[in-house]
Tab-separated table of C-alpha atoms in Angstrom:
chain	number	residue	atom	x	y	z
A	118	MET	CA	-7.867	7.754	28.554
A	119	PRO	CA	-8.303	7.621	32.375
A	120	ALA	CA	-12.097	7.580	31.980
A	121	MET	CA	-11.880	4.767	29.434
A	122	GLU	CA	-9.485	2.854	31.712
A	123	LYS	CA	-11.992	3.063	34.573
A	124	ILE	CA	-14.820	1.759	32.383
A	125	VAL	CA	-12.767	-1.257	31.272
A	126	LEU	CA	-11.656	-1.999	34.847
A	127	ASP	CA	-15.273	-1.843	36.065
A	128	ILE	CA	-16.261	-4.326	33.373
A	129	ALA	CA	-13.412	-6.663	34.316
A	130	GLU	CA	-14.169	-6.468	38.063
A	131	HIS	CA	-17.918	-7.060	37.636
A	132	ALA	CA	-17.731	-9.689	34.889
A	133	PRO	CA	-20.524	-11.914	36.391
A	134	ASN	CA	-22.968	-9.007	36.164
A	135	ILE	CA	-22.211	-8.249	32.517
A	136	HIS	CA	-24.570	-9.586	29.848
A	137	LYS	CA	-23.075	-12.609	28.090
A	138	SER	CA	-23.622	-11.078	24.657
A	139	PHE	CA	-21.887	-7.808	25.530
A	140	ARG	CA	-18.648	-7.008	23.701
A	141	LEU	CA	-16.580	-3.831	23.680
A	142	TYR	CA	-14.487	-3.235	20.546
A	143	MET	CA	-11.822	-0.531	20.468
A	144	SER	CA	-9.447	0.476	17.712
A	145	SER	CA	-6.346	2.610	18.117
A	146	MET	CA	-3.235	3.748	16.352
A	147	PRO	CA	0.005	3.096	18.306
A	148	SER	CA	-0.009	5.400	21.336
A	149	LYS	CA	2.308	5.795	24.328
A	150	ASN	CA	-0.665	6.989	26.404
A	151	PHE	CA	-2.749	3.850	25.925
A	152	PRO	CA	-3.436	2.369	29.405
A	153	VAL	CA	-1.572	-0.865	30.078
A	154	SER	CA	-4.436	-2.204	32.192
A	155	VAL	CA	-6.776	-1.999	29.193
A	156	LEU	CA	-4.381	-4.109	27.158
A	157	GLN	CA	-4.044	-6.616	29.987
A	158	ASN	CA	-7.821	-7.058	30.200
A	159	SER	CA	-8.328	-7.314	26.443
A	160	VAL	CA	-7.863	-9.680	23.577
A	161	LYS	CA	-5.419	-7.964	21.226
A	162	VAL	CA	-5.638	-8.087	17.458
A	163	THR	CA	-3.079	-6.289	15.298
A	164	ASN	CA	-3.225	-5.674	11.574
A	165	GLU	CA	0.117	-4.741	10.062
A	166	PRO	CA	1.191	-4.490	6.417
A	167	PRO	CA	2.981	-7.632	5.204
A	168	LYS	CA	6.769	-7.555	5.047
A	169	GLY	CA	8.347	-7.670	1.626
A	170	LEU	CA	7.338	-6.465	-1.811
A	171	ARG	CA	5.868	-9.804	-2.913
A	172	ALA	CA	3.763	-10.194	0.245
A	173	ASN	CA	2.518	-6.625	-0.100
A	174	MET	CA	1.485	-7.183	-3.715
A	175	LYS	CA	-0.197	-10.504	-2.886
A	176	ARG	CA	-2.267	-8.822	-0.204
A	177	ALA	CA	-3.312	-6.029	-2.566
A	178	PHE	CA	-4.495	-8.471	-5.241
A	179	ALA	CA	-6.156	-10.764	-2.709
A	180	GLU	CA	-8.396	-7.867	-1.667
A	181	MET	CA	-9.257	-6.892	-5.255
A	182	SER	CA	-12.484	-8.034	-6.910
A	183	HIS	CA	-12.549	-9.727	-10.303
A	184	ASP	CA	-15.080	-7.314	-11.788
A	185	PHE	CA	-13.141	-4.243	-10.690
A	186	PHE	CA	-9.897	-5.539	-12.166
A	187	GLU	CA	-11.060	-7.307	-15.319
A	188	GLU	CA	-14.136	-5.414	-16.519
A	189	HIS	CA	-13.237	-1.896	-17.622
A	190	PRO	CA	-13.460	0.104	-20.887
A	191	LEU	CA	-9.686	0.738	-20.856
A	192	ASN	CA	-9.015	-3.025	-20.912
A	193	GLN	CA	-5.273	-3.747	-20.593
A	194	ASN	CA	-4.381	-0.109	-19.843
A	195	TRP	CA	-6.623	-0.283	-16.790
A	196	ARG	CA	-4.741	-3.319	-15.524
A	197	PHE	CA	-1.417	-1.562	-16.162
A	198	ILE	CA	-2.614	1.355	-14.046
A	199	LEU	CA	-3.880	-0.749	-11.133
A	200	PHE	CA	-0.758	-2.904	-11.108
A	201	GLY	CA	1.399	0.229	-11.100
A	202	VAL	CA	-0.478	1.724	-8.152
A	203	CYS	CA	-0.053	-1.503	-6.181
A	204	MET	CA	3.680	-1.559	-6.958
A	205	PHE	CA	4.056	2.082	-5.953
A	206	HIS	CA	2.199	1.467	-2.702
A	207	ALA	CA	4.374	-1.553	-1.881
A	208	VAL	CA	7.611	0.274	-2.714
A	209	ILE	CA	6.957	3.331	-0.558
A	210	GLN	CA	5.965	1.100	2.356
A	211	GLU	CA	9.055	-1.085	2.014
A	212	ARG	CA	11.387	1.920	1.771
A	213	LYS	CA	10.846	2.366	5.515
A	214	LYS	CA	13.115	-0.587	6.233
A	215	PHE	CA	16.106	1.412	4.990
A	216	GLY	CA	15.680	4.001	7.749
A	217	PRO	CA	16.831	7.538	6.865
A	218	LEU	CA	17.868	6.313	3.404
A	219	GLY	CA	14.223	5.530	2.680
A	220	TRP	CA	12.466	8.486	4.275
A	221	ASN	CA	13.628	11.364	6.458
A	222	ILE	CA	10.494	10.810	8.561
A	223	VAL	CA	8.648	7.505	9.001
A	224	TYR	CA	5.154	7.690	7.468
A	225	GLU	CA	2.295	5.297	8.159
A	226	PHE	CA	1.042	4.567	4.660
A	227	ASN	CA	-1.723	1.973	4.866
A	228	ASP	CA	-4.156	-0.011	2.730
A	229	SER	CA	-6.815	2.696	2.908
A	230	ASP	CA	-4.494	4.994	0.915
A	231	ARG	CA	-4.327	2.427	-1.870
A	232	GLU	CA	-8.105	1.886	-1.839
A	233	PHE	CA	-8.730	5.624	-1.964
A	234	ALA	CA	-6.320	5.887	-4.904
A	235	PHE	CA	-8.278	3.132	-6.695
A	236	ASN	CA	-11.561	4.949	-6.139
A	237	THR	CA	-10.162	8.253	-7.350
A	238	ILE	CA	-8.575	6.721	-10.440
A	239	GLY	CA	-11.838	4.924	-11.169
A	240	MET	CA	-13.642	8.262	-11.343
A	241	PHE	CA	-11.147	9.712	-13.836
A	242	CYS	CA	-10.453	6.641	-15.979
A	243	VAL	CA	-13.795	6.279	-17.706
A	244	ASN	CA	-12.443	6.235	-21.259
A	245	GLU	CA	-9.647	7.618	-23.427
A	246	PRO	CA	-7.777	9.947	-23.169
A	247	ILE	CA	-6.484	9.274	-19.664
A	248	PRO	CA	-6.104	12.523	-17.626
A	249	TRP	CA	-2.609	11.746	-16.320
A	250	ASP	CA	-1.842	15.238	-14.999
A	251	ALA	CA	-4.906	15.233	-12.762
A	252	MET	CA	-4.370	11.669	-11.551
A	253	GLU	CA	-0.672	12.171	-10.816
A	254	TYR	CA	-1.423	15.339	-8.867
A	255	LEU	CA	-4.191	13.758	-6.787
A	256	THR	CA	-2.185	10.616	-6.078
A	257	GLY	CA	1.196	12.251	-5.409
A	258	GLU	CA	0.180	15.503	-3.747
A	259	ILE	CA	-3.033	14.612	-1.925
A	260	ILE	CA	-3.719	10.905	-1.391
A	261	TYR	CA	-0.164	9.906	-0.490
A	262	GLY	CA	1.530	13.313	-0.337
A	263	GLY	CA	-1.019	14.471	2.221
A	264	ARG	CA	0.765	12.307	4.789
A	265	VAL	CA	4.227	13.619	3.937
A	266	THR	CA	5.539	16.571	5.937
A	267	ASP	CA	9.141	16.760	4.696
A	268	TYR	CA	9.793	18.579	1.400
A	269	TRP	CA	12.509	16.187	0.237
A	270	ASP	CA	10.395	13.175	1.126
A	271	LEU	CA	7.544	14.594	-0.960
A	272	ARG	CA	9.900	15.180	-3.873
A	273	CYS	CA	11.175	11.613	-3.545
A	274	LEU	CA	7.631	10.207	-3.369
A	275	LYS	CA	6.570	12.015	-6.530
A	276	THR	CA	9.713	10.816	-8.329
A	277	VAL	CA	8.993	7.204	-7.349
A	278	LEU	CA	5.366	7.676	-8.432
A	279	LYS	CA	6.516	8.588	-11.971
A	280	ILE	CA	8.131	5.142	-12.305
A	281	PHE	CA	4.931	3.237	-11.564
A	282	PHE	CA	2.151	5.666	-12.410
A	283	SER	CA	2.640	7.812	-15.520
A	284	PRO	CA	1.998	7.560	-19.294
A	285	GLN	CA	5.215	5.550	-19.812
A	286	ILE	CA	3.791	2.499	-17.988
A	287	LEU	CA	1.457	1.934	-20.960
A	288	THR	CA	4.335	1.509	-23.423
A	289	LYS	CA	5.165	-1.994	-24.668
A	290	ASN	CA	7.741	-3.999	-22.674
A	291	TYR	CA	8.031	-1.300	-19.990
A	292	LYS	CA	10.030	-2.409	-16.933
A	293	TYR	CA	9.990	-0.834	-13.468
A	294	SER	CA	13.734	-1.361	-12.950
A	295	LEU	CA	16.883	-2.090	-14.951
A	296	SER	CA	16.966	-5.762	-13.938
A	297	GLY	CA	13.661	-6.318	-15.742
A	298	ILE	CA	12.365	-8.536	-12.923
A	299	TYR	CA	9.467	-6.254	-12.048
A	300	TYR	CA	6.939	-5.321	-14.709
A	301	CYS	CA	3.235	-5.602	-15.460
A	302	PRO	CA	2.477	-8.508	-17.794
A	303	GLU	CA	-0.239	-8.359	-20.444
A	304	LEU	CA	-2.737	-10.769	-18.920
A	305	LYS	CA	-6.518	-10.677	-18.640
A	306	LYS	CA	-7.501	-12.562	-15.491
A	307	LEU	CA	-6.911	-11.569	-11.880
A	308	ARG	CA	-5.920	-15.161	-11.152
A	309	GLU	CA	-3.111	-14.953	-13.721
A	310	TYR	CA	-1.711	-11.832	-12.082
A	311	LYS	CA	-1.717	-13.523	-8.686
A	312	GLU	CA	0.280	-16.400	-10.153
A	313	PHE	CA	2.707	-13.919	-11.719
A	314	ILE	CA	3.233	-12.159	-8.371
A	315	ASP	CA	3.986	-15.510	-6.740
A	316	GLU	CA	7.112	-15.630	-8.892
A	317	PHE	CA	8.518	-12.381	-7.459
A	318	PRO	CA	11.752	-12.792	-5.445
A	319	ILE	CA	11.187	-13.304	-1.718
A	320	ILE	CA	14.054	-10.918	-0.944
A	321	GLU	CA	14.098	-7.949	-3.292
A	322	GLU	CA	17.166	-5.983	-4.399
A	323	PRO	CA	17.400	-2.258	-3.507
A	324	GLU	CA	17.185	-1.244	-7.175
A	325	ILE	CA	13.404	-1.596	-7.252
A	326	PHE	CA	13.291	1.039	-4.498
A	327	GLY	CA	15.499	3.354	-6.548
A	328	MET	CA	18.519	2.734	-4.337
A	329	HIS	CA	22.131	1.669	-4.707
A	330	ILE	CA	22.983	-1.937	-3.857
A	331	ASN	CA	24.891	-0.701	-0.785
A	332	ALA	CA	21.567	0.295	0.760
A	333	ASN	CA	21.296	-3.308	1.944
A	334	ILE	CA	24.319	-2.730	4.196
A	335	ALA	CA	22.487	0.055	6.026
A	336	TYR	CA	19.375	-2.116	6.287
A	337	GLN	CA	21.267	-5.109	7.699
């Protein structure tokens, strides 16, 4: 860090001598050791996951291609699976807002986890039958579980995964929660799913996260 700080300061102090086309791009996770002077001499760009279940789902489907979502041998089952993964990803990210009620330790799940899950599922879901045991293990224990260091958090994550990513999601009229607000509709076009997600509540109830309604008191 000190060496990098010196390089950036030299660039800032000798700006007239620097080539006009020169740019220095740096990426970093949040760090207490990151030099303040580097931040002061830089243009900052942050990329954070959207707040709220609906916003999270909208972002996931905005980044998805039509061919990947619509053209697959499993047809509607494939869309059920992808929708379930997106819901699971959004739920475990949003559980962080409940503090210790959500997770014992705060984990930085990000969009790359979801994309990696898509790629892995794509390799296994070529045709029927769907290898659920393998996919659940890879998704719960490795892709997402690889970030989890607390035993009870891992157990919780795998329990939540079962709601959104297991054979039961392919059954007719399956709902993710008792209220029936959240479910995967039987549609064909990516555009139709985006319109469906737009109808999600802006402020979600704790039940979709598997929590009692009093969890909102802790959050507030």
